[in-house]
Phi, psi and omega in degrees: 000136191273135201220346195276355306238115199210158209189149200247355181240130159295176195273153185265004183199173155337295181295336163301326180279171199225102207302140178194136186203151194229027163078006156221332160282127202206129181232127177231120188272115187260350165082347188299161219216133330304316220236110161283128179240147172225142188259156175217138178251158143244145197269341192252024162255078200294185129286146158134178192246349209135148141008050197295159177288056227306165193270168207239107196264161153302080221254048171244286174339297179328311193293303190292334183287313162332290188313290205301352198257304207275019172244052196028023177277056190310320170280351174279283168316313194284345161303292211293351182267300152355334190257328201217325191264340174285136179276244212235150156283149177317147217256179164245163172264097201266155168295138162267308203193155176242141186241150209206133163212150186263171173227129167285145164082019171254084158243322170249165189191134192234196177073000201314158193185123169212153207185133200238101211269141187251003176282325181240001167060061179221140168261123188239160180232166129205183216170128175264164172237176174328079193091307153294157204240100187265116141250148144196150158315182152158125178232186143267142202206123187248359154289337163230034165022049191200150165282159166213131179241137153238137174244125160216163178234131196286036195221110175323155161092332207266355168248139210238088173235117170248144189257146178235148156241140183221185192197134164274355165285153203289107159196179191212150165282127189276149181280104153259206160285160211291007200240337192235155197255121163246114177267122177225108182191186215234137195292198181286160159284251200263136175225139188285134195258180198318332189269347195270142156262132162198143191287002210203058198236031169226125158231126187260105176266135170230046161229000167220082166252156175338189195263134174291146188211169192219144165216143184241144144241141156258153201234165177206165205205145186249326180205176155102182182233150177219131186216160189252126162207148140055035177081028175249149183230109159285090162280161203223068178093058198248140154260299172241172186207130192245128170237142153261128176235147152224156188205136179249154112267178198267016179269126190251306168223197188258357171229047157247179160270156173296136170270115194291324200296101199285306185298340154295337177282333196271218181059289162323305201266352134349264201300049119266321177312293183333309185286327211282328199258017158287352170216172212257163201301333151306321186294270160011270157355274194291338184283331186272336163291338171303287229297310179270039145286318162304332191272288205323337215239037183233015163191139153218188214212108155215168205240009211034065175270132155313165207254154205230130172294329193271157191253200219296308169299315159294008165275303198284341142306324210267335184284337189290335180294305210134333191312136180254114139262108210280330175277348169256285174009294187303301214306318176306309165298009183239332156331284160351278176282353152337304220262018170265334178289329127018282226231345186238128151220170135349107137114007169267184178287166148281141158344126165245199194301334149262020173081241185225033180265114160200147187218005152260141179302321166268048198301140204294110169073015172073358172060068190223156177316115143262116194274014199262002177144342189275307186290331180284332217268318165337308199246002157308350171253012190315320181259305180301321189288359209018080158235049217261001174269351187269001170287313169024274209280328186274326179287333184267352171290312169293321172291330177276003195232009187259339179275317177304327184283355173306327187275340191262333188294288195298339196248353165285312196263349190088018194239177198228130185113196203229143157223186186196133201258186202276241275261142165230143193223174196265057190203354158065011161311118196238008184276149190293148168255196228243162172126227181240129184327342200278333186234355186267317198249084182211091164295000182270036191268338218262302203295306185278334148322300184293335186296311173286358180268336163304359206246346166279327165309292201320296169294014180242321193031038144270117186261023168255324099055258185332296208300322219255350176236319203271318175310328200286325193302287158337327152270353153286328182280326122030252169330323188276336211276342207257353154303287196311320187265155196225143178278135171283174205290344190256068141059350173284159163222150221237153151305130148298348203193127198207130163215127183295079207335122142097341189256210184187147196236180152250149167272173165342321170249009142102007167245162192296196197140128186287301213284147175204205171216148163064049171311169174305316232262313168317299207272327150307296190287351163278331197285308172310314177288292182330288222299305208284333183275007187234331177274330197293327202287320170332296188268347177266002192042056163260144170216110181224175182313306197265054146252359175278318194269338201289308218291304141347256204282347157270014173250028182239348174298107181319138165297160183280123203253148183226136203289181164311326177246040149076025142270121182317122175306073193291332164282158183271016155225134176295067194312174147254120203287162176260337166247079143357316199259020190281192205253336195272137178249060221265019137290323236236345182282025170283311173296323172207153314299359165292187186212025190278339166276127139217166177284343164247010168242354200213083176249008157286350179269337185305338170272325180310305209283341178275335205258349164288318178323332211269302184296314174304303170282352166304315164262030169093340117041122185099344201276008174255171186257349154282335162298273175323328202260336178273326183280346153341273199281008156288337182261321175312322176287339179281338178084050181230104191298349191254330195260345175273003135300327166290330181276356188271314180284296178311334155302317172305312180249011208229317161240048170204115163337188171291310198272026183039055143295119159311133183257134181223109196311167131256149215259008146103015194235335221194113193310149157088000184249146234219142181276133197200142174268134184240159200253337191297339149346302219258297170341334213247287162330311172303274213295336172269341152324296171313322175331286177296003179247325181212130161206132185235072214233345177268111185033046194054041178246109177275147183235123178235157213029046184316340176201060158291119192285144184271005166272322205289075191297301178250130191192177192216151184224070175278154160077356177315161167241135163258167184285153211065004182064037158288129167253146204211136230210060193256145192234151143225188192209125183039031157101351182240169210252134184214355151208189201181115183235101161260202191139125182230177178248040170189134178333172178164140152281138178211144200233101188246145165229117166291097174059232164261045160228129178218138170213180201239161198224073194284104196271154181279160162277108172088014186243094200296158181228132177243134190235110162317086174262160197245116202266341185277000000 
């Protein structure tokens, strides 16, 4: 199984380095020989202060911006909402720190080797010195919520190391013990993101500062001597060396105030040593490998790939060259998903746009949720990939930000329910942010959260699950949906105010313009949420007014329109767009992940959706490392397995770094943007591989190898999840399907489809069934 990711040079930049996280803690090891540097995140250190208080909107504006969009004065809206309805930006995702260790009297060296092994999430470097043989370790441990570094040699004695710790953030070194390093400062009060030009755009207030932090290395010795100078820990004549680092703030919820209190932070992170030096570095070890063997070791991928010497990077050039490798495919999905187990865990932040990796103070888009297609396309491998424990981190987020949103619901929209706009920060601001309409003012953010949190019930069919987290959410976005919408003179009921994220058309006199009413990308994700809110009341057996009314008003939605040149229509009028080639494929999300498009309810619609894909990449289209990972699964769903392999390679080769961090170009719109790694790339591949492999989205019809690439003749697929949480097991042979296993933890019927042969399965609880299959 390809599991490895290795490299004969250290790495020279970010993109190079090689990532490990226990989902709050985030480290990129960078491998260097004498000095090693690793940069460190915490997911809950933000800029900011708290909660801001929201502008206070005018709702006479509100009023005039409707009337104008829904008589087609379309640029007369998008001024005045641009002028009056847009808020405040969004907060940042701050660097914590950076750790530095020297190996002394170390300048030349061979033998070089760094590796980031994904069976056991540990990075290792070595390297000889005159003879000797230099290692080290390193993980993230989410059971003892600390990094652990080991250094040893195979020569007693021989290590000569000093370690710093430094922060590009406001902080000072604490005087400790002679063995241990303390950082203690403060994130910014406020920081400007990346896109605003200012002369003042990182700020330190110090009668409002920022959130407080504390970070340790501890050092520990098996042998050798250690002493403390000058915010330095000198080791001396060690055969190994055990370092521990933790770290803390001052973030307590998202409706709590920051606790300002340095000794708490310092504290915390005491009791993370404390527990840590109850056991010995084995221990450690085997405790942080059960707990993540469970998540990593429940799907893997093989292609019956040859086994290949070379390393990641020369794999990743011979492919860009043509070379076909079937073994970097694997490795990249169990890569992937690493960096979702990684970057999500039970009581952390969710991924954000860089998982929990950033090492600027000014990070590309504030490194923060954009829910407009970055945050949802993140936790798309959560369920097929069987990972529904890593939905966690999204579900606890979506309850808080379904309570911030109430507020933003009555004072933007006049509305009742929670609504939540494309950006979200870890202060749970849910209000549109300041800038251009085209991307601030998009209330369906809230709506498409919910659609995507359906997929943990789905894949799980826990319904308490349902009852008890996910339906309350869901009737507030709800509640908000059916406030919003309003009827037209055609008897329909419309977005009043709409835009089809990020993109732009011209009207009627040729000028650009965001704004509209009812976009395609709207009236899909109310058509999801409606479908996905009838079915959850359906199975929880409620039936009330407003499941009543939910019932009402989706057969009242506008239809999906197919334009002059026999494309799905993304506007509620057939505009002309002004970027063709643009990245967002936001008419098609009725097709991926929804599921409100399909070839078996809507097959008058198939030609629409294949001829906007033809036209959108006709004009270059797709040219993103998220872009490519959504069209992976639009051909899957179409069942063409050669061309979502074509789009697979192109991620591969076109938008991934050396250490293959999905790459994100700039887009050329805005001073201060930057070529930057976004994780939904990488995020989005893991779930469009499994895609091509499996689909279970029609009336309980599990489907297998539905786009199966025709190179890929022979491979095994384990641990996939179908919906209902039924796990699946597929083998094939020259290109045919030739075993199949499935197995649930509850009794259950399953309706499988092969090509045109579909039968039916009952399955036992915990009792797996495998079926040989023969296609003659």
């Amino acid at each position: 199984m390809e599991t490895k990711l290795w490299y004969d040079v250290p790495a020279a930049s970010f993109s190079e380095a090689m990532p490990i996280g226990n989902g709050s803690l985030g480290a990129m090891i960078y491998g260097r020989v004498p000095e090693e540097y690793i940069t460190l995140n915490l997911d809950t250190l933000w800029s900011g202060t708290g909660r801001r208080k929201e502008k206070q909107i005018d709702k006479t504006a509100l009023k005039n911006a409707k009337q104008l969009c829904m008589s087609g004065k379309y640029q007369e809206a998008q001024i005045l909402i641009e002028e009056k309805l847009l808020g405040q930006y969004n907060e940042s995702y701050m660097p914590l720190g950076i750790l530095k260790y020297q190996y002394c009297e170390i300048e030349e060296f061979t033998s070089y080797r760094r590796e980031l092994d994904l069976e056991q999430a540990i990075v290792s470097t070595e390297f000889i010195h005159n003879g000797r043989n230099f290692r080290s370790e390193i993980f993230a441990t989410y059971p003892n919520h600390a990094i652990i570094l080991h250094l040893f040699c195979d020569t007693s004695k021989a290590l000569n190391i000093v370690f710093e710790l430094q922060s590009q953030l406001k902080s000072t070194l604490m005087a400790d013990d002679e063995n241990k390093i303390t950082l203690i400062g403060n994130a910014p009060t406020h920081v400007e993101p990346n896109y605003v030009k200012s002369d003042n755009p990182i700020v330190y207030e110090c009668d409002n500062p920022g959130m407080p932090f504390c970070c340790s290395i501890d050092i520990n010795l098996k042998d050798g001597t250690i002493r403390q100078d000058d915010g330095k820990i000198f080791v001396e004549n060690a055969t190994e060396i055990f370092a521990f680092f933790a770290a803390a703030d001052g973030y307590q919820s998202d409706t709590s105030r920051i606790d300002f209190s340095i000794d708490h932070c310092i504290e915390k992170v005491n009791n993370v040593f404390s527990e840590m030096k109850k056991r010995t570095y084995r221990e450690l070890f085997d405790r942080h490998l059960e707990d993540y063997s469970k998540l990593f070791q429940k799907s893997t991928l093989c292609l019956c790939e040859k086994t290949n010497t070379k390393t990641t990077k020369q794999r990743l050039e011979e492919l860009k060259k043509g070379t076909v490798d079937f073994g970097l495919y694997c490795l990249y999905y169990h890569y992937n998903r690493y960096l979702l187990i990684s970057s999500s865990r039970k009581g952390t932040q969710p991924s954000n746009l860089q998982g929990i990796w950033s090492d600027s103070l000014r990070p590309v888009w504030s490194s923060n949720w954009t829910i407009n297609i970055n945050t949802e396309m993140n936790y798309w491998p959560a369920g097929i990939c069987n990972l529904t424990e890593c939905f966690e981190p999204l579900l606890c987020m979506l309850e808080q930000i379904s309570n911030a949103g109430e507020e933003t619901a009555i004072n933007y929209f006049d509305c009742r329910g929670w609504v939540a706009n494309h950006n979200v920060d870890l202060w749970r601001h849910t209000e549109p942010v300041s800038g251009m309409a085209k991307y601030a003012f998009w209330p369906m953010g809230g709506i498409w959260l919910c659609v995507q949190i359906f997929d943990y019930f789905k894949y799980t069919a826990d319904k308490e699950l349902l009852a008890k987290r996910i339906y309350p959410i869901m009737q507030g976005a709800i509640t908000f949906s059916l406030d919003w919408l309003e009827k037209g003179k055609d008897g329909r009921y419309h977005t009043p105010i709409s835009t089809s994220p990020e993109n732009t058309f011209q009207d009627r006199d040729g000028q650009e313009c965001a704004i509209s009413y009812s976009s395609t990308m709207d009236v899909s994700l109310l058509k999801e949420l409606f479908k996905n809110y009838i079915h959850a009341s359906n199975i929880l057996g409620i039936e009330d007014d407003l499941l009543k009314n939910v019932k009402k008003i989706a057969l009242l939605l506008p239809d999906f329109q197919v334009g002059r040149n026999g494309q799905i229509q993304e506007w509620i009028e057939d505009f002309k767009e002004v970027d063709p080639a643009h990245r967002h494929f936001s008419a098609l999300v009725g097709f991926y992940p929804g599921t409100i498009i399909n070839t078996y309810d809507t097959p008058e619609l198939m030609n629409g959706v294949k001829t906007f894909l033809q036209r959108r990449l006709s004009h270059g289209g797709g040219h993103i490392g998220w872009s490519c990972a959504w069209l992976i699964h639009f051909f899957a769903r179409l069942e063409d397995g050669n061309t979502a392999l074509l789009f697979l390679n192109d991620l591969l080769t076109k938008s991934s770094y050396d250490n293959l961090f999905d790459l994100h170009p700039p887009l050329g719109e805005n001073e201060g943007e930057r070529e930057v790694f976004q994780i939904d790339g990488n995020l989005g591949a893991a779930s469009g591989i499994a895609n091509m492999l499996l689909r279970s989205c029609y009336d309980g019809m599990i489907e297998l190898l539905p786009a199966l690439p025709t190179l890929w003749e022979t491979g095994e697929v384990t641990g996939l999840l179908a919906e209902g949480g039924i796990t699946v097991d597929i083998k094939w042979e020259s290109g045919k399907l030739a075993k199949v296993r499935f197995s649930a933890n509850y009794e259950t019927n399953i309706r499988v489809k092969y090509q045109n042969h579909v039968w039916n399965i009952s399955l036992k609880a915990d009792t797996p069934q495998t079926i040989n299959y023969n296609i003659g």
